[in-house]
Amino acid sequence: TLQSDFTQTLLNEDNEQLEQTSGTLYLQQPGKFNWTYKTPYVQKIISNGEVLWIYDEDLEQLTIRGFGSEQLAQTPAAIILGNDYPEKHFIQVDLGKIEGFNWIELTPRDLEAQFKNIRIGFEYKRLAMMIIADNLGQTTRIDFSNAQKNATLPAELFNFEVPEGVDVLDERQSENAVTE
């Protein structure tokens, strides 16, 4: 498991800050995560390893998707969770030590991926930073703090109860229609 606070900064192609958010991340093997943005707005992205819930509290909207191990394996969360075979989905390059962090760069093998590359910085084997370059020229920098490994996490962190009055878009039905 991993539990950490984070600050996420979105930069445009000119390296100008577009947005900054912060929150808490919880990860548990196999494939469970809870990524909760607390400021400036509340959004929760939660998976129990089979279902993905994306909840925007301000808009009172919930999107539900199927989410299995293959989808997870191609995301930054899989890298943090310690994907056993990252080389299947990423080309990995050791960038060495830069400004006190040990860096690796992962480039997705899938040409349809949502991002160009992910750079992950470690400080003494501790996850410290992640930089994701997307295909639109924007960069997302995530700084991790107060990280705790192997803490006992409550099971309810990885499930979602739908609040009353929320608009729900369940995309699992359309996903099943496509695969049938």
CSV table of C-alpha atoms in Angstrom, one decimal:
chain,number,residue,atom,x,y,z
A,1,THR,CA,0.0,0.0,0.0
A,2,LEU,CA,0.9,3.6,-0.3
A,3,GLN,CA,-0.7,6.7,1.2
A,4,SER,CA,0.5,10.2,0.3
A,5,ASP,CA,-0.6,13.8,0.1
A,6,PHE,CA,0.0,15.5,-3.3
A,7,THR,CA,0.1,18.8,-5.0
A,8,GLN,CA,-0.6,18.7,-8.7
A,9,THR,CA,0.3,21.5,-11.1
A,10,LEU,CA,-0.8,21.8,-14.7
A,11,LEU,CA,1.4,23.8,-17.0
A,12,ASN,CA,0.8,24.8,-20.6
A,13,GLU,CA,3.3,24.4,-23.5
A,14,ASP,CA,5.0,27.7,-22.4
A,15,ASN,CA,5.5,26.3,-18.9
A,16,GLU,CA,2.9,28.7,-17.5
A,17,GLN,CA,0.8,27.5,-14.6
A,18,LEU,CA,-2.8,26.8,-15.6
A,19,GLU,CA,-4.1,25.2,-12.4
A,20,GLN,CA,-2.9,23.8,-9.1
A,21,THR,CA,-4.8,21.2,-7.0
A,22,SER,CA,-4.0,19.2,-4.0
A,23,GLY,CA,-5.3,16.1,-2.2
A,24,THR,CA,-4.6,12.6,-1.0
A,25,LEU,CA,-3.7,9.4,-2.8
A,26,TYR,CA,-4.2,5.9,-1.5
A,27,LEU,CA,-3.0,2.8,-3.4
A,28,GLN,CA,-3.3,-0.9,-2.6
A,29,GLN,CA,-2.2,-3.9,-4.5
A,30,PRO,CA,-3.7,-5.4,-6.7
A,31,GLY,CA,-5.1,-2.4,-8.7
A,32,LYS,CA,-7.0,-0.4,-6.1
A,33,PHE,CA,-6.7,3.3,-5.7
A,34,ASN,CA,-8.4,6.4,-4.3
A,35,TRP,CA,-7.1,9.7,-5.8
A,36,THR,CA,-9.0,12.5,-4.0
A,37,TYR,CA,-8.7,16.2,-5.0
A,38,LYS,CA,-9.5,18.4,-2.0
A,39,THR,CA,-8.7,22.0,-3.2
A,40,PRO,CA,-9.7,24.1,-5.0
A,41,TYR,CA,-12.5,21.6,-5.9
A,42,VAL,CA,-13.5,18.2,-4.7
A,43,GLN,CA,-13.1,15.3,-7.1
A,44,LYS,CA,-12.7,11.6,-6.4
A,45,ILE,CA,-11.2,9.0,-8.7
A,46,ILE,CA,-11.6,5.6,-7.1
A,47,SER,CA,-11.2,2.0,-8.3
A,48,ASN,CA,-11.7,-1.3,-6.5
A,49,GLY,CA,-9.7,-3.0,-9.3
A,50,GLU,CA,-12.9,-3.7,-11.4
A,51,VAL,CA,-14.9,-0.5,-11.4
A,52,LEU,CA,-13.7,3.1,-11.8
A,53,TRP,CA,-15.8,5.9,-10.3
A,54,ILE,CA,-15.1,9.5,-11.2
A,55,TYR,CA,-17.1,11.8,-9.0
A,56,ASP,CA,-17.2,15.6,-9.3
A,57,GLU,CA,-18.8,16.9,-6.1
A,58,ASP,CA,-19.4,20.5,-7.3
A,59,LEU,CA,-21.2,19.3,-10.5
A,60,GLU,CA,-22.9,16.5,-8.7
A,61,GLN,CA,-21.9,14.1,-11.4
A,62,LEU,CA,-20.6,10.5,-11.3
A,63,THR,CA,-19.1,8.6,-14.2
A,64,ILE,CA,-18.7,4.8,-13.8
A,65,ARG,CA,-16.5,2.7,-16.0
A,66,GLY,CA,-15.2,-0.9,-16.1
A,67,PHE,CA,-11.6,-0.9,-15.1
A,68,GLY,CA,-9.6,-4.1,-15.2
A,69,SER,CA,-5.9,-4.9,-14.9
A,70,GLU,CA,-5.1,-4.2,-18.5
A,71,GLN,CA,-6.4,-0.6,-18.4
A,72,LEU,CA,-4.6,0.0,-15.1
A,73,ALA,CA,-1.3,-1.4,-16.4
A,74,GLN,CA,-1.1,1.5,-18.9
A,75,THR,CA,-1.6,4.3,-16.4
A,76,PRO,CA,0.8,6.2,-14.1
A,77,ALA,CA,-1.0,4.5,-11.1
A,78,ALA,CA,0.3,1.1,-12.3
A,79,ILE,CA,3.9,2.4,-12.1
A,80,ILE,CA,3.3,3.7,-8.5
A,81,LEU,CA,1.7,0.4,-7.6
A,82,GLY,CA,4.8,-1.5,-8.8
A,83,ASN,CA,3.6,-3.0,-12.1
A,84,ASP,CA,5.4,-6.3,-12.5
A,85,TYR,CA,6.0,-5.9,-16.2
A,86,PRO,CA,6.3,-2.2,-17.1
A,87,GLU,CA,8.3,-3.0,-20.2
A,88,LYS,CA,5.2,-4.6,-21.7
A,89,HIS,CA,3.5,-1.1,-21.8
A,90,PHE,CA,6.4,1.3,-21.6
A,91,ILE,CA,9.9,1.9,-22.8
A,92,GLN,CA,12.0,2.7,-19.7
A,93,VAL,CA,15.1,4.9,-19.6
A,94,ASP,CA,17.1,5.6,-16.5
A,95,LEU,CA,17.8,9.3,-16.5
A,96,GLY,CA,20.2,9.2,-13.5
A,97,LYS,CA,20.4,11.7,-10.7
A,98,ILE,CA,19.0,15.2,-11.5
A,99,GLU,CA,18.7,17.9,-8.8
A,100,GLY,CA,18.9,15.4,-6.0
A,101,PHE,CA,16.3,12.9,-7.4
A,102,ASN,CA,16.9,9.6,-9.2
A,103,TRP,CA,14.8,9.8,-12.4
A,104,ILE,CA,13.3,7.2,-14.8
A,105,GLU,CA,11.3,8.1,-17.9
A,106,LEU,CA,8.6,5.9,-19.3
A,107,THR,CA,7.3,6.2,-22.8
A,108,PRO,CA,4.1,4.3,-23.7
A,109,ARG,CA,4.4,1.7,-26.4
A,110,ASP,CA,0.7,2.3,-27.3
A,111,LEU,CA,0.7,5.1,-29.9
A,112,GLU,CA,-2.9,5.9,-28.8
A,113,ALA,CA,-1.9,6.7,-25.2
A,114,GLN,CA,-3.1,9.9,-23.5
A,115,PHE,CA,0.5,11.0,-22.7
A,116,LYS,CA,3.9,11.2,-24.4
A,117,ASN,CA,5.9,10.2,-21.4
A,118,ILE,CA,6.1,10.0,-17.6
A,119,ARG,CA,9.1,11.0,-15.6
A,120,ILE,CA,9.2,9.7,-12.0
A,121,GLY,CA,11.6,11.1,-9.4
A,122,PHE,CA,12.6,9.1,-6.4
A,123,GLU,CA,14.4,10.4,-3.3
A,124,TYR,CA,16.1,7.5,-1.5
A,125,LYS,CA,13.6,4.9,-3.0
A,126,ARG,CA,10.7,7.2,-1.9
A,127,LEU,CA,8.3,8.4,-4.6
A,128,ALA,CA,8.8,12.2,-4.6
A,129,MET,CA,7.6,13.5,-8.0
A,130,MET,CA,5.9,12.6,-11.2
A,131,ILE,CA,5.9,14.7,-14.4
A,132,ILE,CA,3.5,13.7,-17.1
A,133,ALA,CA,3.8,15.2,-20.6
A,134,ASP,CA,0.6,14.9,-22.5
A,135,ASN,CA,-0.1,14.9,-26.3
A,136,LEU,CA,-1.4,18.5,-26.2
A,137,GLY,CA,1.8,20.0,-25.0
A,138,GLN,CA,0.7,20.4,-21.4
A,139,THR,CA,2.7,19.0,-18.5
A,140,THR,CA,1.3,17.8,-15.2
A,141,ARG,CA,3.7,17.8,-12.2
A,142,ILE,CA,2.7,15.9,-9.1
A,143,ASP,CA,4.7,16.5,-5.9
A,144,PHE,CA,4.2,13.8,-3.2
A,145,SER,CA,4.6,14.4,0.5
A,146,ASN,CA,4.0,12.6,3.8
A,147,ALA,CA,4.2,9.3,2.0
A,148,GLN,CA,3.6,6.1,4.0
A,149,LYS,CA,4.2,2.7,2.6
A,150,ASN,CA,2.5,-0.5,3.7
A,151,ALA,CA,0.0,1.1,6.1
A,152,THR,CA,-3.2,-0.7,6.7
A,153,LEU,CA,-5.9,1.0,4.6
A,154,PRO,CA,-9.7,0.5,5.2
A,155,ALA,CA,-11.5,-1.4,2.4
A,156,GLU,CA,-14.1,1.4,2.0
A,157,LEU,CA,-11.5,3.7,0.5
A,158,PHE,CA,-11.7,1.6,-2.7
A,159,ASN,CA,-15.5,1.6,-3.1
A,160,PHE,CA,-17.9,4.4,-3.8
A,161,GLU,CA,-21.4,5.0,-2.4
A,162,VAL,CA,-23.5,7.1,-4.8
A,163,PRO,CA,-24.9,10.1,-3.0
A,164,GLU,CA,-28.5,11.1,-3.4
A,165,GLY,CA,-29.4,13.5,-6.2
A,166,VAL,CA,-26.2,12.8,-8.2
A,167,ASP,CA,-26.4,12.5,-12.1
A,168,VAL,CA,-24.9,9.1,-12.9
A,169,LEU,CA,-23.4,8.2,-16.3
A,170,ASP,CA,-22.7,4.4,-16.3
A,171,GLU,CA,-20.4,3.8,-19.2
A,172,ARG,CA,-20.1,0.1,-18.5
A,173,GLN,CA,-23.3,-0.6,-20.4
A,174,SER,CA,-21.9,1.0,-23.6
A,175,GLU,CA,-18.6,-0.8,-23.1
A,176,ASN,CA,-20.4,-4.1,-22.9
A,177,ALA,CA,-22.4,-3.3,-26.0
A,178,VAL,CA,-19.2,-2.6,-28.0
A,179,THR,CA,-17.6,-5.9,-26.9
A,180,GLU,CA,-20.6,-8.1,-27.6
